[in-house]
C-alpha cells in the first residue's frame, strides 16, 4: 500500500531581498544569484536535500521571485520532480482572514504549517537559501533522533574574534545547548549557528503558534523561537559541522567564495561525484581559447571566448574577453563582454555587461575600497574608468 507519510520535510527560506548584495539583487532574490561559473546559490541546499534522501522541499519565496521560480521549475535537475512530494514553491497567499507578507523566518514557516501537515511529517528541516556548502542532512537527522531532541541546530566553529557576527551556542559535554546569544558583544563560545534547524514537528507547531499570537514578537527563529524553547527547558542540541560553509550575504563574501574554487587544491571543490551539486544552467557551445590567450588559475565555463588574459577569475557561460583585455581576480557572469585592451580587476560583473575598449574597472585585489560591482546589462563606455569599490546598478 502506498504511504503518503514523509518522515522529514525540508522548508527552504528563499525570500530574502539580499540588500547587502546591492546591484546583484535588484531584480532577483538572493538565492538566485549566480555562483561558480554555472550554478546559483540555491543549488546547494537543493542538492544537499537530494543527496541526503530528502525528497520533499517547500521553497518559501517573496522578494523578486520570478527568476527563482522559473529556475526551480518542476525540480527535475535536482531529482525533485515527484508526483507526491518533490519541490514546491510557497509564496505568501490570501488567507481566510488576511493576506500577509512573511514577517520573519518563523512567520514564513507558520504560514505554511498546512504544507508540513499534508505530508504527516515527524520532523521538519529548516534551511536558508544563501549559503554555500555541502552537508548530509540525514546524519543530522540521525543525531536529532538519537538524542530525542526537540530541536537540533547545526553549528560551525568560528574564530573567537568573528563570533560576535553570529548566533552563538553554549553547550555541555553532551552537546546540549544551555545558552544562546544572538550576536553577543563578548561571546563565551565559538559555536556559531548555521541557520539550519531540525525540529520535531509537534514542538515546532506549538512554538510557532505561540510566537504568531505574540504581538510583540519579530517572528524570527533566532530572536524569538529559539530563546523561547530554551527558556522553557526543551531538549535542544548542537550538531557540529566541520566542512566548508560560507554565508554569501555580502559582496565581499560572495567574491571570496568564488575565489575559494580556484587553485590546484581549492578550499571548496565542486568535483566530488559522490556529492554532486546539481544545476539548471544554460547549454552553451564548448569554450574557445584564442592563440594569444593567457589563462592562469581560472574557471572558464562553456561558451566562453577568450583572446586576452584571464588570471585568478571565474567566467560564467558565454563570456567574451577580447584581444588585449586583462581580467584579474574577478567574477564575470553570463553573456558579458570585456572589450579590447580593457582592464578588469577585483570586480563582480553581472550578466550581459559590456565593458568598452580600453576601459579600466576596479582596483588592486583586496584594496581598501572593496570589490567593484556592475549590475546586469550595464554598458561601460570606451576608455571609461570605474573606480575601485564602485557600485553601478542596473539602470534599465
mmCIF file of C-alpha atoms in Angstrom:
data_model
loop_
_atom_site.group_PDB
_atom_site.id
_atom_site.type_symbol
_atom_site.label_atom_id
_atom_site.label_comp_id
_atom_site.label_asym_id
_atom_site.label_seq_id
_atom_site.Cartn_x
_atom_site.Cartn_y
_atom_site.Cartn_z
ATOM 1 C CA UNK A 1 0.000 0.000 0.000
ATOM 2 C CA UNK A 2 1.296 3.447 -0.952
ATOM 3 C CA UNK A 3 2.144 5.576 2.098
ATOM 4 C CA UNK A 4 1.592 9.317 1.950
ATOM 5 C CA UNK A 5 3.718 9.910 5.032
ATOM 6 C CA UNK A 6 7.114 11.640 4.824
ATOM 7 C CA UNK A 7 9.447 11.244 7.787
ATOM 8 C CA UNK A 8 11.107 14.614 7.209
ATOM 9 C CA UNK A 9 10.061 17.637 5.160
ATOM 10 C CA UNK A 10 12.504 20.441 4.319
ATOM 11 C CA UNK A 11 11.467 24.101 4.322
ATOM 12 C CA UNK A 12 13.869 26.341 2.420
ATOM 13 C CA UNK A 13 13.742 30.060 3.233
ATOM 14 C CA UNK A 14 14.423 31.764 -0.104
ATOM 15 C CA UNK A 15 12.535 35.046 0.083
ATOM 16 C CA UNK A 16 15.318 37.348 1.220
ATOM 17 C CA UNK A 17 15.966 40.623 -0.551
ATOM 18 C CA UNK A 18 19.722 40.372 -0.135
ATOM 19 C CA UNK A 19 20.126 44.142 0.158
ATOM 20 C CA UNK A 20 23.831 43.815 1.016
ATOM 21 C CA UNK A 21 24.426 42.379 -2.475
ATOM 22 C CA UNK A 22 23.146 45.680 -3.885
ATOM 23 C CA UNK A 23 23.262 45.682 -7.710
ATOM 24 C CA UNK A 24 23.235 41.881 -7.938
ATOM 25 C CA UNK A 25 19.824 41.568 -6.272
ATOM 26 C CA UNK A 26 17.929 44.467 -7.835
ATOM 27 C CA UNK A 27 15.828 42.092 -9.917
ATOM 28 C CA UNK A 28 16.465 38.652 -8.390
ATOM 29 C CA UNK A 29 16.171 37.115 -4.928
ATOM 30 C CA UNK A 30 19.468 36.387 -3.195
ATOM 31 C CA UNK A 31 19.219 32.582 -3.611
ATOM 32 C CA UNK A 32 19.007 33.086 -7.401
ATOM 33 C CA UNK A 33 22.332 34.960 -7.611
ATOM 34 C CA UNK A 34 24.782 33.084 -9.886
ATOM 35 C CA UNK A 35 27.819 31.348 -8.418
ATOM 36 C CA UNK A 36 30.861 29.384 -9.527
ATOM 37 C CA UNK A 37 30.543 29.572 -13.299
ATOM 38 C CA UNK A 38 27.263 27.713 -13.836
ATOM 39 C CA UNK A 39 25.391 27.489 -10.536
ATOM 40 C CA UNK A 40 23.068 29.599 -8.426
ATOM 41 C CA UNK A 41 23.240 29.822 -4.647
ATOM 42 C CA UNK A 42 20.020 27.827 -4.190
ATOM 43 C CA UNK A 43 21.585 24.837 -5.977
ATOM 44 C CA UNK A 44 23.480 23.982 -2.796
ATOM 45 C CA UNK A 45 20.638 23.390 -0.313
ATOM 46 C CA UNK A 46 18.523 21.734 -3.028
ATOM 47 C CA UNK A 47 21.389 19.398 -3.972
ATOM 48 C CA UNK A 48 22.061 18.691 -0.299
ATOM 49 C CA UNK A 49 18.441 17.601 0.094
ATOM 50 C CA UNK A 50 18.685 15.263 -2.900
ATOM 51 C CA UNK A 51 21.979 13.772 -1.754
ATOM 52 C CA UNK A 52 20.591 13.357 1.790
ATOM 53 C CA UNK A 53 17.500 11.434 0.645
ATOM 54 C CA UNK A 54 15.040 14.225 1.451
ATOM 55 C CA UNK A 55 12.563 14.362 -1.433
ATOM 56 C CA UNK A 56 10.008 16.886 -0.186
ATOM 57 C CA UNK A 57 11.071 20.538 -0.132
ATOM 58 C CA UNK A 58 8.948 23.652 0.274
ATOM 59 C CA UNK A 59 10.690 26.754 -1.114
ATOM 60 C CA UNK A 60 9.360 29.914 0.537
ATOM 61 C CA UNK A 61 9.678 32.862 -1.830
ATOM 62 C CA UNK A 62 8.781 36.526 -1.508
ATOM 63 C CA UNK A 63 11.182 39.155 -2.891
ATOM 64 C CA UNK A 64 11.581 39.241 -6.705
ATOM 65 C CA UNK A 65 10.529 35.577 -7.118
ATOM 66 C CA UNK A 66 10.174 35.405 -10.921
ATOM 67 C CA UNK A 67 13.737 34.320 -11.815
ATOM 68 C CA UNK A 68 13.916 31.925 -8.873
ATOM 69 C CA UNK A 69 10.548 30.317 -9.657
ATOM 70 C CA UNK A 70 11.491 29.872 -13.299
ATOM 71 C CA UNK A 71 14.881 28.450 -12.350
ATOM 72 C CA UNK A 72 13.475 25.825 -9.973
ATOM 73 C CA UNK A 73 10.635 24.846 -12.314
ATOM 74 C CA UNK A 74 9.409 21.335 -11.571
ATOM 75 C CA UNK A 75 12.605 20.378 -9.736
ATOM 76 C CA UNK A 76 13.869 17.955 -12.395
ATOM 77 C CA UNK A 77 17.584 18.932 -12.287
ATOM 78 C CA UNK A 78 17.690 18.028 -8.572
ATOM 79 C CA UNK A 79 15.558 14.850 -8.970
ATOM 80 C CA UNK A 80 12.750 16.613 -7.100
ATOM 81 C CA UNK A 81 10.052 16.285 -9.778
ATOM 82 C CA UNK A 82 7.899 13.910 -7.716
ATOM 83 C CA UNK A 83 4.212 13.081 -8.045
ATOM 84 C CA UNK A 84 3.951 13.149 -4.265
ATOM 85 C CA UNK A 85 6.417 15.424 -2.551
ATOM 86 C CA UNK A 86 9.191 16.923 -4.652
ATOM 87 C CA UNK A 87 9.853 20.656 -4.674
ATOM 88 C CA UNK A 88 7.006 23.148 -4.238
ATOM 89 C CA UNK A 89 7.135 26.957 -4.435
ATOM 90 C CA UNK A 90 5.367 28.540 -1.427
ATOM 91 C CA UNK A 91 4.743 32.287 -1.856
ATOM 92 C CA UNK A 92 2.659 34.369 0.579
ATOM 93 C CA UNK A 93 -1.036 33.900 -0.171
ATOM 94 C CA UNK A 94 -4.506 35.228 0.586
ATOM 95 C CA UNK A 95 -5.875 33.523 3.687
ATOM 96 C CA UNK A 96 -9.427 33.490 5.001
ATOM 97 C CA UNK A 97 -8.765 36.393 7.346
ATOM 98 C CA UNK A 98 -5.922 38.352 5.739
ATOM 99 C CA UNK A 99 -3.149 38.423 3.178
ATOM 100 C CA UNK A 100 0.268 38.990 4.739
ATOM 101 C CA UNK A 101 3.831 39.130 3.518
ATOM 102 C CA UNK A 102 6.114 36.878 5.506
ATOM 103 C CA UNK A 103 7.033 38.960 8.548
ATOM 104 C CA UNK A 104 10.084 36.926 9.558
ATOM 105 C CA UNK A 105 11.638 33.494 9.257
ATOM 106 C CA UNK A 106 9.322 31.960 11.872
ATOM 107 C CA UNK A 107 6.216 33.585 10.432
ATOM 108 C CA UNK A 108 7.076 32.253 6.959
ATOM 109 C CA UNK A 109 7.073 28.683 8.285
ATOM 110 C CA UNK A 110 3.957 29.333 10.397
ATOM 111 C CA UNK A 111 2.001 30.440 7.321
ATOM 112 C CA UNK A 112 2.865 27.110 5.687
ATOM 113 C CA UNK A 113 2.142 24.677 8.522
ATOM 114 C CA UNK A 114 -0.557 23.075 6.366
ATOM 115 C CA UNK A 115 2.092 22.141 3.795
ATOM 116 C CA UNK A 116 4.042 20.310 6.503
ATOM 117 C CA UNK A 117 0.978 18.604 7.947
ATOM 118 C CA UNK A 118 -0.125 17.491 4.494
ATOM 119 C CA UNK A 119 2.793 15.048 4.500
ATOM 120 C CA UNK A 120 2.286 13.948 8.124
ATOM 121 C CA UNK A 121 5.985 14.609 8.747
ATOM 122 C CA UNK A 122 7.579 13.695 12.072
ATOM 123 C CA UNK A 123 10.460 16.128 11.578
ATOM 124 C CA UNK A 124 10.957 19.462 9.844
ATOM 125 C CA UNK A 125 14.299 20.583 8.442
ATOM 126 C CA UNK A 126 14.599 24.353 8.049
ATOM 127 C CA UNK A 127 17.219 25.752 5.677
ATOM 128 C CA UNK A 128 18.472 29.093 4.421
ATOM 129 C CA UNK A 129 18.880 29.788 0.732
ATOM 130 C CA UNK A 130 22.019 31.935 0.938
ATOM 131 C CA UNK A 131 24.835 29.601 1.988
ATOM 132 C CA UNK A 132 27.473 27.710 0.002
ATOM 133 C CA UNK A 133 28.212 24.276 1.492
ATOM 134 C CA UNK A 134 27.772 20.511 1.164
ATOM 135 C CA UNK A 135 26.083 18.776 4.090
ATOM 136 C CA UNK A 136 24.456 15.400 4.733
ATOM 137 C CA UNK A 137 21.197 16.304 6.460
ATOM 138 C CA UNK A 138 20.471 12.597 7.027
ATOM 139 C CA UNK A 139 23.363 12.447 9.509
ATOM 140 C CA UNK A 140 21.980 15.469 11.340
ATOM 141 C CA UNK A 141 18.524 13.877 11.480
ATOM 142 C CA UNK A 142 20.030 10.660 12.872
ATOM 143 C CA UNK A 143 21.764 12.743 15.576
ATOM 144 C CA UNK A 144 18.476 14.515 16.371
ATOM 145 C CA UNK A 145 16.575 11.239 16.744
ATOM 146 C CA UNK A 146 19.285 9.557 18.816
ATOM 147 C CA UNK A 147 19.258 12.456 21.301
ATOM 148 C CA UNK A 148 15.465 12.557 21.458
ATOM 149 C CA UNK A 149 15.792 16.266 20.719
ATOM 150 C CA UNK A 150 13.015 18.784 20.302
ATOM 151 C CA UNK A 151 15.311 20.991 18.229
ATOM 152 C CA UNK A 152 18.778 20.455 16.777
ATOM 153 C CA UNK A 153 20.819 23.378 15.452
ATOM 154 C CA UNK A 154 23.758 22.913 13.090
ATOM 155 C CA UNK A 155 26.818 24.827 14.298
ATOM 156 C CA UNK A 156 30.271 25.523 12.948
ATOM 157 C CA UNK A 157 33.319 26.645 14.902
ATOM 158 C CA UNK A 158 34.389 30.189 14.029
ATOM 159 C CA UNK A 159 37.346 32.261 15.256
ATOM 160 C CA UNK A 160 36.516 33.946 18.562
ATOM 161 C CA UNK A 161 37.135 37.370 17.009
ATOM 162 C CA UNK A 162 34.341 36.688 14.477
ATOM 163 C CA UNK A 163 31.860 35.096 16.896
ATOM 164 C CA UNK A 164 30.020 38.364 17.576
ATOM 165 C CA UNK A 165 28.682 38.257 13.975
ATOM 166 C CA UNK A 166 26.672 35.077 14.633
ATOM 167 C CA UNK A 167 24.141 33.472 16.915
ATOM 168 C CA UNK A 168 26.352 31.629 19.400
ATOM 169 C CA UNK A 169 25.532 28.373 21.207
ATOM 170 C CA UNK A 170 26.990 27.351 24.558
ATOM 171 C CA UNK A 171 26.805 23.581 25.069
ATOM 172 C CA UNK A 172 27.664 20.937 27.675
ATOM 173 C CA UNK A 173 29.728 17.770 27.116
ATOM 174 C CA UNK A 174 26.726 16.053 25.529
ATOM 175 C CA UNK A 175 26.248 18.946 23.079
ATOM 176 C CA UNK A 176 23.050 20.022 24.798
ATOM 177 C CA UNK A 177 22.509 23.757 24.402
ATOM 178 C CA UNK A 178 22.195 25.665 27.669
ATOM 179 C CA UNK A 179 22.688 29.202 26.353
ATOM 180 C CA UNK A 180 22.001 31.037 23.102
ATOM 181 C CA UNK A 181 23.262 34.560 22.376
ATOM 182 C CA UNK A 182 22.325 36.480 19.226
ATOM 183 C CA UNK A 183 25.471 38.333 18.025
ATOM 184 C CA UNK A 184 26.980 38.730 21.523
ATOM 185 C CA UNK A 185 29.472 41.533 22.161
ATOM 186 C CA UNK A 186 31.527 39.246 24.418
ATOM 187 C CA UNK A 187 30.993 35.676 23.167
ATOM 188 C CA UNK A 188 31.820 32.805 25.513
ATOM 189 C CA UNK A 189 31.711 30.134 22.795
ATOM 190 C CA UNK A 190 32.774 29.735 19.169
ATOM 191 C CA UNK A 191 29.887 27.500 18.076
ATOM 192 C CA UNK A 192 28.023 29.602 15.535
ATOM 193 C CA UNK A 193 24.537 28.800 14.250
ATOM 194 C CA UNK A 194 24.467 27.938 10.548
ATOM 195 C CA UNK A 195 20.758 28.747 10.267
ATOM 196 C CA UNK A 196 19.989 25.042 9.787
ATOM 197 C CA UNK A 197 17.447 23.541 12.188
ATOM 198 C CA UNK A 198 15.685 20.226 12.674
ATOM 199 C CA UNK A 199 12.515 20.343 14.778
ATOM 200 C CA UNK A 200 10.257 17.602 15.977
ATOM 201 C CA UNK A 201 7.089 18.698 14.201
ATOM 202 C CA UNK A 202 4.735 18.906 17.183
ATOM 203 C CA UNK A 203 7.142 21.134 19.100
ATOM 204 C CA UNK A 204 7.659 23.342 16.069
ATOM 205 C CA UNK A 205 3.917 23.838 15.573
ATOM 206 C CA UNK A 206 3.452 24.627 19.273
ATOM 207 C CA UNK A 207 6.128 27.328 19.399
ATOM 208 C CA UNK A 208 5.304 28.840 16.010
ATOM 209 C CA UNK A 209 1.663 29.182 17.070
ATOM 210 C CA UNK A 210 2.620 30.830 20.356
ATOM 211 C CA UNK A 211 5.017 33.142 18.525
ATOM 212 C CA UNK A 212 2.358 34.117 15.966
ATOM 213 C CA UNK A 213 -0.004 35.046 18.805
ATOM 214 C CA UNK A 214 2.578 37.316 20.450
ATOM 215 C CA UNK A 215 2.074 40.871 19.114
ATOM 216 C CA UNK A 216 5.496 41.924 20.397
ATOM 217 C CA UNK A 217 7.426 39.198 18.554
ATOM 218 C CA UNK A 218 9.514 39.903 15.472
ATOM 219 C CA UNK A 219 8.613 36.351 14.349
ATOM 220 C CA UNK A 220 12.220 35.260 13.926
ATOM 221 C CA UNK A 221 13.788 31.903 14.821
ATOM 222 C CA UNK A 222 16.996 33.345 16.228
ATOM 223 C CA UNK A 223 15.426 36.247 18.095
ATOM 224 C CA UNK A 224 12.216 34.633 19.328
ATOM 225 C CA UNK A 225 11.530 30.928 18.786
ATOM 226 C CA UNK A 226 14.913 29.502 19.810
ATOM 227 C CA UNK A 227 15.141 31.617 23.009
ATOM 228 C CA UNK A 228 11.544 30.700 23.907
ATOM 229 C CA UNK A 229 12.234 26.983 23.571
ATOM 230 C CA UNK A 230 15.464 27.265 25.522
ATOM 231 C CA UNK A 231 13.743 29.239 28.268
ATOM 232 C CA UNK A 232 11.054 26.563 28.529
ATOM 233 C CA UNK A 233 13.660 23.844 29.068
ATOM 234 C CA UNK A 234 13.098 21.986 25.803
ATOM 235 C CA UNK A 235 15.716 19.445 24.712
ATOM 236 C CA UNK A 236 17.950 21.369 22.310
ATOM 237 C CA UNK A 237 21.226 20.111 20.885
ATOM 238 C CA UNK A 238 24.043 21.445 18.710
ATOM 239 C CA UNK A 239 25.150 19.374 15.729
ATOM 240 C CA UNK A 240 28.759 20.196 14.809
ATOM 241 C CA UNK A 241 29.608 20.577 11.126
ATOM 242 C CA UNK A 242 33.256 20.557 10.051
ATOM 243 C CA UNK A 243 33.116 21.098 6.280
ATOM 244 C CA UNK A 244 33.208 24.240 4.150
ATOM 245 C CA UNK A 245 30.388 26.707 4.822
ATOM 246 C CA UNK A 246 30.117 30.279 3.593
ATOM 247 C CA UNK A 247 27.385 32.830 4.161
ATOM 248 C CA UNK A 248 27.409 34.762 0.876
ATOM 249 C CA UNK A 249 25.208 37.622 2.009
ATOM 250 C CA UNK A 250 27.743 40.337 1.183
ATOM 251 C CA UNK A 251 29.684 41.340 -1.921
ATOM 252 C CA UNK A 252 32.999 40.509 -0.255
ATOM 253 C CA UNK A 253 31.891 37.051 0.926
ATOM 254 C CA UNK A 254 30.406 36.201 -2.488
ATOM 255 C CA UNK A 255 33.665 37.179 -4.202
ATOM 256 C CA UNK A 256 35.675 35.167 -1.647
ATOM 257 C CA UNK A 257 33.503 32.065 -2.127
ATOM 258 C CA UNK A 258 34.077 32.184 -5.892
ATOM 259 C CA UNK A 259 37.829 32.569 -5.333
ATOM 260 C CA UNK A 260 37.742 29.538 -2.998
ATOM 261 C CA UNK A 261 37.001 27.384 -6.073
ATOM 262 C CA UNK A 262 40.357 28.200 -7.685
ATOM 263 C CA UNK A 263 43.802 26.654 -7.423
ATOM 264 C CA UNK A 264 45.290 23.151 -7.611
ATOM 265 C CA UNK A 265 43.858 22.399 -4.161
ATOM 266 C CA UNK A 266 40.764 24.609 -3.858
ATOM 267 C CA UNK A 267 39.291 25.402 -0.463
ATOM 268 C CA UNK A 268 35.919 24.243 -1.796
ATOM 269 C CA UNK A 269 35.731 21.678 -4.595
ATOM 270 C CA UNK A 270 32.812 21.097 -6.965
ATOM 271 C CA UNK A 271 34.280 17.884 -8.413
ATOM 272 C CA UNK A 272 33.045 15.300 -5.899
ATOM 273 C CA UNK A 273 30.980 12.815 -7.914
ATOM 274 C CA UNK A 274 29.747 11.220 -4.670
ATOM 275 C CA UNK A 275 28.114 14.508 -3.648
ATOM 276 C CA UNK A 276 27.160 16.302 -6.828
ATOM 277 C CA UNK A 277 25.870 19.827 -6.974
ATOM 278 C CA UNK A 278 23.017 19.867 -9.483
ATOM 279 C CA UNK A 279 22.047 22.892 -11.566
ATOM 280 C CA UNK A 280 19.646 24.090 -14.236
ATOM 281 C CA UNK A 281 22.078 26.028 -16.396
ATOM 282 C CA UNK A 282 22.055 27.223 -19.973
ATOM 283 C CA UNK A 283 23.646 24.927 -22.533
ATOM 284 C CA UNK A 284 26.492 26.658 -24.377
ATOM 285 C CA UNK A 285 28.875 25.507 -27.058
ATOM 286 C CA UNK A 286 32.370 24.487 -25.903
ATOM 287 C CA UNK A 287 34.648 27.345 -24.875
ATOM 288 C CA UNK A 288 37.165 28.728 -27.356
ATOM 289 C CA UNK A 289 40.644 29.819 -26.331
ATOM 290 C CA UNK A 290 42.370 32.035 -28.915
ATOM 291 C CA UNK A 291 46.037 31.796 -29.977
ATOM 292 C CA UNK A 292 47.094 34.840 -27.962
ATOM 293 C CA UNK A 293 45.099 33.998 -24.857
ATOM 294 C CA UNK A 294 46.741 33.592 -21.459
ATOM 295 C CA UNK A 295 44.821 31.820 -18.692
ATOM 296 C CA UNK A 296 46.054 31.205 -15.159
ATOM 297 C CA UNK A 297 44.237 29.673 -12.173
ATOM 298 C CA UNK A 298 40.742 30.344 -13.519
ATOM 299 C CA UNK A 299 37.394 28.679 -14.238
ATOM 300 C CA UNK A 300 36.321 29.147 -17.854
ATOM 301 C CA UNK A 301 32.756 27.899 -18.422
ATOM 302 C CA UNK A 302 31.033 26.639 -21.559
ATOM 303 C CA UNK A 303 30.577 29.075 -24.409
ATOM 304 C CA UNK A 304 33.338 31.485 -23.382
ATOM 305 C CA UNK A 305 35.654 33.026 -25.954
ATOM 306 C CA UNK A 306 38.984 34.141 -24.549
ATOM 307 C CA UNK A 307 41.503 36.044 -26.660
ATOM 308 C CA UNK A 308 43.068 38.127 -23.873
ATOM 309 C CA UNK A 309 44.434 37.406 -20.401
ATOM 310 C CA UNK A 310 42.429 35.840 -17.562
ATOM 311 C CA UNK A 311 44.042 35.331 -14.152
ATOM 312 C CA UNK A 312 42.566 34.081 -10.869
ATOM 313 C CA UNK A 313 38.998 34.609 -12.103
ATOM 314 C CA UNK A 314 35.678 32.839 -12.699
ATOM 315 C CA UNK A 315 33.972 33.277 -16.079
ATOM 316 C CA UNK A 316 30.367 32.118 -16.450
ATOM 317 C CA UNK A 317 28.957 30.736 -19.713
ATOM 318 C CA UNK A 318 29.153 32.851 -22.860
ATOM 319 C CA UNK A 319 31.633 35.470 -21.620
ATOM 320 C CA UNK A 320 33.908 37.062 -24.221
ATOM 321 C CA UNK A 321 37.351 38.503 -23.424
ATOM 322 C CA UNK A 322 38.665 40.302 -26.490
ATOM 323 C CA UNK A 323 42.343 40.655 -27.539
ATOM 324 C CA UNK A 324 44.475 42.775 -25.240
ATOM 325 C CA UNK A 325 41.911 42.684 -22.437
ATOM 326 C CA UNK A 326 43.001 41.658 -18.943
ATOM 327 C CA UNK A 327 40.689 40.087 -16.334
ATOM 328 C CA UNK A 328 42.203 39.585 -12.868
ATOM 329 C CA UNK A 329 40.742 38.490 -9.527
ATOM 330 C CA UNK A 330 37.198 38.864 -10.825
ATOM 331 C CA UNK A 331 33.872 37.083 -11.333
ATOM 332 C CA UNK A 332 32.202 37.725 -14.704
ATOM 333 C CA UNK A 333 28.673 36.391 -15.205
ATOM 334 C CA UNK A 334 26.961 35.031 -18.311
ATOM 335 C CA UNK A 335 26.999 36.866 -21.614
ATOM 336 C CA UNK A 336 29.267 39.739 -20.613
ATOM 337 C CA UNK A 337 31.932 41.158 -22.927
ATOM 338 C CA UNK A 338 35.283 42.605 -21.891
ATOM 339 C CA UNK A 339 36.418 44.882 -24.731
ATOM 340 C CA UNK A 340 39.804 45.188 -26.406
ATOM 341 C CA UNK A 341 42.601 46.402 -24.115
ATOM 342 C CA UNK A 342 40.166 46.845 -21.198
ATOM 343 C CA UNK A 343 41.449 46.036 -17.703
ATOM 344 C CA UNK A 344 39.106 44.432 -15.191
ATOM 345 C CA UNK A 345 40.282 43.694 -11.658
ATOM 346 C CA UNK A 346 38.838 42.794 -8.237
ATOM 347 C CA UNK A 347 35.280 43.024 -9.549
ATOM 348 C CA UNK A 348 31.926 41.245 -9.656
ATOM 349 C CA UNK A 349 30.336 41.739 -13.079
ATOM 350 C CA UNK A 350 26.680 40.752 -13.516
ATOM 351 C CA UNK A 351 25.234 39.208 -16.690
ATOM 352 C CA UNK A 352 25.181 40.882 -20.115
ATOM 353 C CA UNK A 353 27.537 43.716 -19.188
ATOM 354 C CA UNK A 354 29.589 45.380 -21.938
ATOM 355 C CA UNK A 355 32.932 46.811 -20.910
ATOM 356 C CA UNK A 356 34.192 49.118 -23.622
ATOM 357 C CA UNK A 357 37.529 49.180 -25.379
ATOM 358 C CA UNK A 358 40.339 50.479 -23.179
ATOM 359 C CA UNK A 359 38.102 50.832 -20.119
ATOM 360 C CA UNK A 360 39.562 50.358 -16.635
ATOM 361 C CA UNK A 361 37.343 48.775 -13.994
ATOM 362 C CA UNK A 362 38.235 48.092 -10.344
ATOM 363 C CA UNK A 363 41.430 48.252 -8.346
ATOM 364 C CA UNK A 364 44.100 46.099 -6.703
ATOM 365 C CA UNK A 365 42.916 42.899 -5.082
ATOM 366 C CA UNK A 366 41.592 43.445 -1.541
ATOM 367 C CA UNK A 367 42.082 47.192 -1.792
ATOM 368 C CA UNK A 368 40.503 49.227 0.989
ATOM 369 C CA UNK A 369 37.667 50.408 -1.277
ATOM 370 C CA UNK A 370 36.452 46.821 -1.745
ATOM 371 C CA UNK A 371 35.036 44.840 -4.678
ATOM 372 C CA UNK A 372 33.719 46.785 -7.680
ATOM 373 C CA UNK A 373 30.214 45.708 -8.768
ATOM 374 C CA UNK A 374 28.480 46.347 -12.122
ATOM 375 C CA UNK A 375 24.797 45.476 -12.488
ATOM 376 C CA UNK A 376 23.051 43.449 -15.180
ATOM 377 C CA UNK A 377 23.051 44.854 -18.730
ATOM 378 C CA UNK A 378 25.226 47.898 -17.957
ATOM 379 C CA UNK A 379 27.422 49.384 -20.689
ATOM 380 C CA UNK A 380 30.786 50.868 -19.728
ATOM 381 C CA UNK A 381 31.933 53.284 -22.428
ATOM 382 C CA UNK A 382 35.208 53.026 -24.341
ATOM 383 C CA UNK A 383 38.026 54.448 -22.255
ATOM 384 C CA UNK A 384 35.838 54.915 -19.165
ATOM 385 C CA UNK A 385 37.320 54.437 -15.692
ATOM 386 C CA UNK A 386 35.252 52.792 -12.940
ATOM 387 C CA UNK A 387 36.800 53.441 -9.538
ATOM 388 C CA UNK A 388 37.696 50.668 -7.064
ATOM 389 C CA UNK A 389 34.736 49.765 -4.868
ATOM 390 C CA UNK A 390 32.197 51.489 -7.142
ATOM 391 C CA UNK A 391 28.654 50.080 -7.271
ATOM 392 C CA UNK A 392 26.903 50.612 -10.625
ATOM 393 C CA UNK A 393 23.307 49.339 -10.539
ATOM 394 C CA UNK A 394 21.177 48.038 -13.387
ATOM 395 C CA UNK A 395 19.665 51.287 -14.693
ATOM 396 C CA UNK A 396 17.396 49.733 -17.324
#
